[in-house]
Amino acid sequence: MAVPNIMLAVGRLACGRAVAVVTSPGRLQLSSRRFMLRRIVLAVIGLLLPASVLADEGVTRYERFQLWNSCAPVRLAVSLTGNFSNVELTKETFEIMARSRLRAARIYPSDKGYNGALLLTLSINLGRESNFVAMLEVKKLLTDIYEYEINEIENGKKKVTGPVFYPAITWQTFSYGAHGNFPDVIVSTSSQHVDRFIDEYLRVNSSACISKSEGVGK
């Protein structure tokens, strides 16, 4: 699997960083001619390789843990807490807003639904004196490798049926402020959180999304 290492070198060279070659202890020699030659050769190799190889460059393991989902559609849940009668907003208002953005990014399921492992939860809390909190969370199904579901069988022996999965928050963004009884303030703030999630999700899942779009186009 030398391709990712080559592409990492291409990325560094494309940024104009010099390559230092160690020739002897305590001595560094910078070969500009060799550097330019390597830069040209590696850049050509990069153009010949598929875009999916470069797609996830810069994505950390922690970011993959947070948002990697193989570019599969996500589930959506909306929760409202507080008195929304003064601002004339309903749960459906936020559902329509979030669904339209997720559908535009092609990461929301059809009307048939989708039992995916990643759940996107949008929570809006209205407090006193026009204060509000908007929070967007990503939940993944995680499991403890040492915990398994055990069921009793007829002969008295215990049978392990598989690992137990629990939803856990892996990514979160939120904001709080005053809406002044202007509903657009709350909806706009919530939509910004959804847009931020989409940007991060597509960046972390870029290689899978590229492969998915190429497959649809065939």
XYZ file of N, CA and C in Angstrom:
654
model
N 0.836 -1.194 0.000
C 0.000 0.000 0.000
C 0.875 1.250 0.000
N 1.686 1.405 -1.043
C 2.591 2.535 -1.116
C 1.923 3.775 -1.671
N 0.739 3.627 -2.242
C 0.086 4.758 -2.897
C -0.189 5.911 -1.946
N -0.774 5.677 -0.734
C -1.034 6.799 0.155
C 0.222 7.566 0.526
N 1.369 6.826 0.725
C 2.615 7.491 1.058
C 3.084 8.367 -0.085
N 2.920 7.884 -1.312
C 3.308 8.676 -2.476
C 2.466 9.933 -2.549
N 1.185 9.800 -2.329
C 0.304 10.938 -2.439
C 0.571 11.950 -1.340
N 0.996 11.491 -0.168
C 1.355 12.402 0.905
C 2.557 13.227 0.489
N 3.489 12.581 -0.169
C 4.664 13.299 -0.654
C 4.266 14.325 -1.701
N 3.345 13.956 -2.580
C 2.880 14.894 -3.602
C 2.269 16.115 -2.945
N 1.449 15.891 -1.923
C 0.804 17.015 -1.250
C 1.825 17.942 -0.622
N 2.855 17.383 -0.035
C 3.873 18.202 0.586
C 4.697 18.944 -0.453
N 5.002 18.258 -1.523
C 5.800 18.896 -2.553
C 5.020 19.995 -3.250
N 3.729 19.758 -3.418
C 2.910 20.760 -4.085
C 2.837 22.044 -3.277
N 3.072 21.945 -1.980
C 3.041 23.126 -1.128
C 4.377 23.872 -1.170
N 5.324 23.337 -1.910
C 6.593 24.026 -2.075
C 7.588 23.781 -0.970
N 7.413 22.723 -0.176
C 8.356 22.434 0.894
C 9.608 21.772 0.331
N 10.741 22.177 0.839
C 12.006 21.623 0.356
C 12.227 20.234 0.918
N 13.019 19.453 0.209
C 13.357 18.106 0.644
C 14.820 18.081 1.018
N 15.131 17.775 2.259
C 16.512 17.730 2.725
C 16.983 16.289 2.732
N 18.151 16.035 2.187
C 18.710 14.695 2.108
C 19.906 14.611 3.034
N 19.903 13.668 3.955
C 21.005 13.500 4.899
C 22.113 12.712 4.219
N 23.302 13.330 4.113
C 24.423 12.676 3.443
C 25.435 12.128 4.435
N 25.540 12.747 5.598
C 26.449 12.264 6.630
C 25.990 12.841 7.948
N 26.425 12.267 9.089
C 25.983 12.771 10.390
C 26.288 14.254 10.547
N 25.256 15.006 10.937
C 25.422 16.423 11.187
C 25.521 17.267 9.941
N 25.268 16.696 8.770
C 25.380 17.451 7.535
C 24.136 17.261 6.689
N 23.567 18.352 6.231
C 22.395 18.317 5.374
C 22.737 18.920 4.029
N 22.267 18.283 3.008
C 22.513 18.773 1.660
C 21.188 18.955 0.947
N 20.934 20.123 0.422
C 19.699 20.426 -0.290
C 19.976 20.392 -1.778
N 19.360 19.447 -2.441
C 19.579 19.308 -3.878
C 18.383 19.869 -4.622
N 18.510 21.103 -5.114
C 17.394 21.759 -5.780
C 17.044 21.064 -7.083
N 18.043 20.571 -7.824
C 17.751 19.917 -9.099
C 16.987 18.628 -8.871
N 17.459 17.823 -7.935
C 16.760 16.568 -7.623
C 15.374 16.865 -7.054
N 15.287 17.911 -6.270
C 13.992 18.279 -5.689
C 12.973 18.605 -6.776
N 13.382 19.405 -7.757
C 12.474 19.765 -8.838
C 12.084 18.559 -9.662
N 13.042 17.654 -9.902
C 12.754 16.447 -10.671
C 11.749 15.569 -9.938
N 11.975 15.385 -8.645
C 11.047 14.570 -7.859
C 9.668 15.220 -7.819
N 9.663 16.525 -7.729
C 8.387 17.243 -7.680
C 7.581 17.025 -8.952
N 8.230 17.076 -10.081
C 7.549 16.882 -11.360
C 7.046 15.448 -11.496
N 7.927 14.477 -11.169
C 7.568 13.065 -11.310
C 6.397 12.709 -10.407
N 6.460 13.133 -9.132
C 5.392 12.793 -8.192
C 4.084 13.496 -8.546
N 4.190 14.707 -9.078
C 2.980 15.416 -9.486
C 2.285 14.700 -10.641
N 3.067 14.169 -11.582
C 2.497 13.417 -12.701
C 1.833 12.147 -12.201
N 2.478 11.467 -11.249
C 1.894 10.260 -10.666
C 0.560 10.599 -9.999
N 0.523 11.739 -9.307
C -0.703 12.150 -8.634
C -1.842 12.392 -9.601
N -1.538 12.924 -10.780
C -2.581 13.167 -11.769
C -3.121 11.874 -12.357
N -2.281 10.847 -12.395
C -2.691 9.577 -12.978
C -3.505 8.724 -12.020
N -3.378 8.960 -10.711
C -4.093 8.154 -9.731
C -5.526 8.656 -9.585
N -6.461 7.758 -9.210
C -7.858 8.165 -9.043
C -8.007 9.182 -7.938
N -9.050 10.006 -8.062
C -9.276 11.076 -7.089
C -9.578 10.531 -5.705
N -10.132 9.330 -5.622
C -10.510 8.766 -4.325
C -9.311 8.511 -3.434
N -8.113 8.355 -4.040
C -6.915 8.122 -3.240
C -6.583 9.360 -2.427
N -6.807 10.541 -3.013
C -6.480 11.790 -2.356
C -7.581 12.286 -1.446
N -8.759 11.715 -1.558
C -9.945 12.310 -0.968
C -9.852 12.478 0.537
N -9.324 11.489 1.256
C -9.339 11.526 2.708
C -8.040 12.048 3.301
N -7.181 12.633 2.495
C -5.929 13.156 3.023
C -6.216 14.282 4.001
N -5.594 14.239 5.150
C -5.814 15.256 6.167
C -6.875 14.904 7.179
N -7.609 13.827 6.958
C -8.634 13.387 7.908
C -7.982 12.536 8.986
N -8.156 12.913 10.230
C -7.545 12.187 11.336
C -8.380 10.968 11.730
N -7.770 10.085 12.488
C -8.498 8.907 12.960
C -9.652 9.311 13.871
N -9.435 10.366 14.656
C -10.510 10.813 15.551
C -11.681 11.355 14.757
N -11.411 12.068 13.673
C -12.488 12.584 12.827
C -13.249 11.439 12.165
N -12.521 10.397 11.765
C -13.195 9.221 11.198
C -14.074 8.560 12.257
N -13.582 8.498 13.469
C -14.380 7.936 14.556
C -15.645 8.757 14.774
N -15.531 10.073 14.649
C -16.670 10.951 14.873
C -17.736 10.833 13.792
N -17.316 10.857 12.521
C -18.277 11.074 11.439
C -18.225 10.055 10.306
N -17.274 9.129 10.310
C -17.204 8.187 9.189
C -18.423 7.283 9.182
N -19.055 7.203 8.003
C -20.252 6.379 7.860
C -20.339 5.781 6.465
N -19.201 5.756 5.761
C -19.129 5.225 4.402
C -20.089 5.960 3.465
N -20.332 7.241 3.761
C -21.210 8.109 2.953
C -22.638 7.569 2.873
N -23.027 6.778 3.855
C -24.397 6.251 3.887
C -25.346 7.328 4.389
N -26.631 7.237 4.034
C -27.620 8.207 4.530
C -27.696 8.192 6.054
N -28.021 9.325 6.632
C -28.129 9.440 8.083
C -29.600 9.517 8.482
N -29.860 9.184 9.708
C -31.203 9.337 10.257
C -31.317 10.696 10.943
N -32.512 11.198 11.056
C -32.731 12.527 11.635
C -33.797 12.471 12.714
N -33.528 13.141 13.825
C -34.494 13.292 14.906
C -34.473 14.740 15.375
N -35.651 15.326 15.574
C -35.780 16.716 16.019
C -36.517 16.749 17.347
N -35.979 17.522 18.282
C -36.582 17.616 19.609
C -36.733 19.089 19.993
N -37.951 19.475 20.434
C -38.226 20.844 20.860
C -38.617 20.855 22.328
N -38.009 21.796 23.074
C -38.319 21.935 24.491
C -38.610 23.402 24.791
N -39.731 23.668 25.481
C -40.086 25.040 25.806
C -41.361 25.468 25.102
N -41.700 26.720 25.262
C -42.923 27.278 24.691
C -42.617 27.927 23.340
N -43.063 27.296 22.276
C -42.800 27.790 20.922
C -43.995 28.561 20.350
N -45.039 28.754 21.152
C -46.236 29.421 20.638
C -45.963 30.890 20.305
N -45.090 31.540 21.061
C -44.806 32.960 20.817
C -44.043 33.184 19.507
N -43.238 32.214 19.118
C -42.448 32.368 17.890
C -43.097 31.640 16.714
N -44.196 30.944 16.977
C -44.953 30.266 15.923
C -44.080 29.296 15.118
N -43.349 28.472 15.832
C -42.515 27.450 15.205
C -42.970 26.076 15.682
N -42.888 25.095 14.795
C -43.258 23.726 15.127
C -42.094 22.781 14.819
N -42.241 21.589 15.278
C -41.236 20.564 15.007
C -41.074 20.336 13.509
N -42.174 20.407 12.793
C -42.151 20.198 11.354
C -41.299 21.256 10.645
N -41.296 22.473 11.172
C -40.498 23.545 10.570
C -39.026 23.162 10.516
N -38.509 22.641 11.608
C -37.096 22.270 11.678
C -36.824 20.985 10.905
N -37.786 20.071 10.889
C -37.618 18.833 10.128
C -37.502 19.126 8.631
N -38.363 19.994 8.137
C -38.327 20.343 6.717
C -37.005 21.018 6.364
N -36.561 21.933 7.216
C -35.301 22.639 6.982
C -34.125 21.669 6.920
N -34.035 20.793 7.918
C -32.905 19.871 7.986
C -32.949 18.830 6.870
N -34.116 18.288 6.601
C -34.246 17.275 5.557
C -33.880 17.822 4.185
N -34.301 19.051 3.897
C -33.997 19.625 2.583
C -32.498 19.774 2.384
N -31.784 20.168 3.418
C -30.334 20.321 3.311
C -29.636 18.973 3.195
N -30.091 18.011 3.962
C -29.477 16.673 3.911
C -29.765 15.995 2.575
N -30.959 16.181 2.053
C -31.291 15.603 0.743
C -30.449 16.241 -0.355
N -30.238 17.556 -0.264
C -29.418 18.244 -1.261
C -27.989 17.715 -1.261
N -27.525 17.284 -0.093
C -26.187 16.699 0.020
C -26.183 15.203 -0.269
N -27.352 14.643 -0.553
C -27.509 13.218 -0.869
C -27.094 12.308 0.285
N -27.374 12.758 1.493
C -27.061 11.917 2.652
C -28.295 11.745 3.539
N -29.477 11.872 2.935
C -30.707 11.604 3.675
C -31.504 10.557 2.915
N -32.116 9.606 3.628
C -32.809 8.482 2.974
C -34.104 8.890 2.303
N -34.641 7.971 1.534
C -35.933 8.179 0.890
C -37.039 8.004 1.923
N -38.265 8.088 1.480
C -39.407 7.954 2.385
C -39.513 6.550 2.981
N -38.787 5.599 2.393
C -38.826 4.227 2.905
C -38.059 4.088 4.209
N -37.238 5.084 4.530
C -36.482 5.035 5.772
C -35.163 4.313 5.620
N -34.340 4.427 6.654
C -33.024 3.807 6.611
C -32.551 3.513 8.025
N -32.217 2.279 8.274
C -31.755 1.879 9.601
C -30.234 1.975 9.661
N -29.726 3.178 9.549
C -28.286 3.385 9.561
C -27.730 3.441 10.972
N -26.413 3.427 11.060
C -25.764 3.434 12.365
C -25.512 4.850 12.876
N -25.774 5.858 12.049
C -25.492 7.232 12.446
C -26.796 8.023 12.545
N -27.017 8.627 13.708
C -28.238 9.391 13.976
C -27.879 10.849 14.211
N -28.546 11.751 13.493
C -28.359 13.187 13.639
C -29.532 13.745 14.442
N -29.238 14.362 15.590
C -30.276 14.868 16.479
C -30.176 16.381 16.597
N -31.257 17.069 16.242
C -31.339 18.521 16.369
C -32.263 18.856 17.534
N -31.718 19.549 18.522
C -32.489 19.890 19.720
C -32.537 21.404 19.873
N -33.755 21.923 20.068
C -33.958 23.353 20.273
C -34.639 23.547 21.622
N -34.040 24.355 22.467
C -34.583 24.612 23.804
C -34.829 26.103 23.960
N -36.100 26.476 24.183
C -36.453 27.871 24.434
C -36.576 28.098 25.928
N -35.809 29.060 26.432
C -35.861 29.377 27.854
C -36.681 30.616 28.113
N -36.459 31.215 29.267
C -37.189 32.417 29.639
C -36.562 33.652 28.970
N -37.373 34.684 28.816
C -36.912 35.975 28.297
C -36.239 35.835 26.936
N -36.828 35.066 26.067
C -36.405 34.888 24.671
C -35.018 34.291 24.502
N -34.527 33.565 25.498
C -33.255 32.853 25.353
C -33.497 31.499 24.693
N -32.516 31.035 23.939
C -32.659 29.728 23.304
C -31.296 29.064 23.145
N -31.352 27.741 23.033
C -30.159 26.926 22.784
C -30.460 26.015 21.607
N -29.573 26.021 20.619
C -29.689 25.125 19.467
C -28.503 24.168 19.484
N -28.788 22.880 19.448
C -27.732 21.871 19.549
C -27.920 20.791 18.493
N -26.819 20.415 17.860
C -26.846 19.338 16.868
C -25.827 18.288 17.280
N -26.280 17.045 17.382
C -25.421 15.951 17.841
C -25.446 14.790 16.856
N -24.320 14.122 16.768
C -24.219 12.893 15.981
C -24.045 11.730 16.942
N -24.881 10.719 16.772
C -24.802 9.536 17.623
C -24.486 8.313 16.769
N -23.512 7.554 17.238
C -23.137 6.300 16.579
C -23.440 5.127 17.496
N -23.674 3.970 16.877
C -23.851 2.753 17.658
C -22.480 2.151 17.927
N -22.077 2.162 19.185
C -20.779 1.632 19.588
C -20.981 0.439 20.513
N -19.943 -0.360 20.626
C -20.039 -1.554 21.466
C -18.761 -1.746 22.263
N -18.908 -2.343 23.410
C -17.772 -2.738 24.231
C -17.400 -4.163 23.841
N -16.173 -4.361 23.424
C -15.773 -5.689 22.933
C -15.834 -6.747 24.028
N -15.905 -6.317 25.284
C -15.951 -7.273 26.387
C -17.375 -7.545 26.867
N -18.355 -6.885 26.258
C -19.739 -7.082 26.685
C -20.547 -7.708 25.558
N -21.205 -8.813 25.856
C -22.001 -9.517 24.853
C -23.376 -9.836 25.419
N -24.315 -9.953 24.506
C -25.673 -10.324 24.899
C -25.730 -11.832 25.122
N -26.161 -12.210 26.312
C -26.177 -13.628 26.690
C -27.615 -14.055 26.995
N -28.053 -15.114 26.373
C -29.406 -15.636 26.573
C -29.350 -17.053 27.128
N -30.307 -17.371 27.984
C -30.403 -18.722 28.538
C -31.051 -19.664 27.521
N -30.574 -20.886 27.483
C -31.184 -21.892 26.619
C -31.731 -23.020 27.487
N -32.391 -23.988 26.876
C -33.163 -24.994 27.607
C -32.312 -25.855 28.526
N -31.130 -26.209 28.123
C -30.308 -27.109 28.953
C -29.573 -26.368 30.066
N -29.859 -25.104 30.245
C -29.254 -24.363 31.341
C -27.954 -23.673 30.998
N -27.425 -23.948 29.833
C -26.179 -23.303 29.425
C -26.461 -21.930 28.832
N -25.490 -21.057 28.948
C -25.619 -19.707 28.415
C -25.053 -19.644 26.998
N -25.743 -18.913 26.157
C -25.337 -18.791 24.764
C -25.096 -17.325 24.429
N -23.920 -17.053 23.885
C -23.579 -15.697 23.476
C -24.141 -15.442 22.081
N -24.998 -14.433 21.969
C -25.644 -14.149 20.688
C -24.994 -12.997 19.925
N -24.126 -12.231 20.574
C -23.462 -11.148 19.862
C -23.202 -9.957 20.757
N -22.473 -8.992 20.248
C -22.152 -7.797 21.049
C -23.366 -6.916 21.271
N -23.320 -6.114 22.320
C -24.379 -5.171 22.645
C -23.955 -3.782 22.172
N -24.828 -3.104 21.430
C -24.521 -1.786 20.887
C -25.271 -0.707 21.658
N -24.602 0.419 21.860
C -25.196 1.552 22.545
C -24.985 2.823 21.711
N -25.978 3.716 21.674
C -25.771 4.997 20.982
C -24.888 5.912 21.820
N -23.890 6.501 21.182
C -22.978 7.401 21.879
C -22.756 8.651 21.037
N -22.656 9.801 21.689
C -22.429 11.063 20.993
C -20.960 11.149 20.578
N -20.713 11.292 19.291
C -19.345 11.371 18.792
C -19.003 12.736 18.201
N -20.014 13.561 17.940
C -19.777 14.899 17.351
C -20.898 15.808 17.801
N -20.548 17.077 18.075
C -21.558 17.986 18.608
C -21.212 19.433 18.263
N -22.223 20.233 17.997
C -22.068 21.674 17.838
C -23.315 22.339 18.416
N -23.145 23.492 19.055
C -24.297 24.147 19.670
C -24.031 25.652 19.793
N -25.089 26.388 20.050
C -24.997 27.825 20.275
C -26.171 28.258 21.130
N -26.018 29.388 21.788
C -27.108 29.922 22.591
C -27.134 31.444 22.441
N -28.324 32.011 22.645
C -28.469 33.452 22.501
C -29.902 33.866 22.749
N -30.259 35.054 22.245
C -31.600 35.589 22.400
C -32.240 35.746 21.031
N -33.494 35.323 20.916
C -34.178 35.389 19.624
C -35.085 36.602 19.481
N -35.427 37.272 20.603
C -36.262 38.473 20.539
C -37.616 38.242 19.897
N -38.135 37.006 20.028
C -39.421 36.623 19.420
C -39.409 36.681 17.897
N -38.204 36.603 17.320
C -38.068 36.516 15.869
C -37.753 35.068 15.502
N -38.687 34.340 14.910
C -38.457 32.920 14.606
C -37.313 32.687 13.625
N -37.082 33.636 12.729
C -36.015 33.449 11.741
C -34.653 33.297 12.403
N -34.465 33.920 13.554
C -33.190 33.820 14.263
C -32.929 32.376 14.684
N -33.959 31.723 15.193
C -33.812 30.341 15.666
C -33.599 29.393 14.496
N -34.389 29.550 13.441
C -34.276 28.664 12.277
C -32.934 28.861 11.587
N -32.501 30.110 11.444
C -31.229 30.390 10.782
C -30.055 29.809 11.559
N -30.085 29.949 12.875
C -29.019 29.388 13.711
C -28.978 27.874 13.592
N -30.143 27.237 13.610
C -30.208 25.779 13.492
C -29.722 25.316 12.126
N -30.079 26.044 11.083
C -29.656 25.663 9.733
C -28.149 25.782 9.564
N -27.524 26.735 10.235
C -26.073 26.871 10.179
C -25.386 25.651 10.794
N -25.962 25.133 11.862
C -25.408 23.923 12.470
C -25.530 22.726 11.523
N -26.667 22.620 10.843
C -26.852 21.528 9.885
C -25.855 21.650 8.731
N -25.654 22.869 8.248
C -24.701 23.089 7.164
C -23.280 22.740 7.595
N -22.941 23.064 8.827
C -21.607 22.728 9.332
C -21.421 21.216 9.388
N -22.458 20.513 9.855
C -22.377 19.055 9.886
C -22.170 18.488 8.492
N -22.934 18.985 7.521
C -22.823 18.484 6.147
C -21.415 18.693 5.612
N -20.849 19.873 5.846
C -19.487 20.153 5.385
C -18.487 19.167 5.983
N -18.586 18.949 7.287
C -17.650 18.050 7.964
C -17.876 16.593 7.557
N -19.139 16.214 7.438
C -19.465 14.828 7.066
C -18.940 14.499 5.674
N -19.165 15.395 4.720
C -18.704 15.155 3.352
C -17.181 15.173 3.265
N -16.541 15.984 4.092
C -15.071 16.010 4.080
C -14.497 14.703 4.610
N -15.039 14.223 5.721
C -14.520 12.988 6.326
C -14.860 11.774 5.464
N -16.020 11.781 4.823
C -16.470 10.653 4.000
C -16.225 10.872 2.514
N -15.308 11.764 2.176
C -15.150 12.193 0.779
C -14.841 11.046 -0.176
N -13.926 10.160 0.184
C -13.573 9.068 -0.733
C -14.759 8.153 -0.986
N -15.520 7.844 0.069
C -16.699 6.985 -0.086
C -17.777 7.690 -0.901
N -17.918 9.007 -0.704
C -18.929 9.752 -1.453
C -18.555 9.851 -2.923
N -17.255 9.980 -3.214
C -16.806 10.011 -4.608
C -17.099 8.678 -5.292
N -16.775 7.594 -4.617
C -17.048 6.265 -5.180
C -18.540 6.053 -5.376
N -19.328 6.554 -4.447
C -20.777 6.409 -4.524
C -21.330 7.188 -5.708
N -20.850 8.422 -5.911
C -21.344 9.235 -7.027
C -20.899 8.673 -8.363
N -19.690 8.092 -8.424
C -19.219 7.477 -9.647
C -20.047 6.253 -10.001
N -20.454 5.515 -8.967
C -21.281 4.331 -9.206
C -22.655 4.689 -9.694
N -23.199 5.813 -9.203
C -24.528 6.250 -9.640
C -24.486 6.721 -11.079
N -23.348 7.322 -11.470
C -23.250 7.871 -12.827
C -23.072 6.821 -13.887
N -22.681 5.602 -13.499
C -22.456 4.534 -14.494
C -23.778 3.948 -14.963
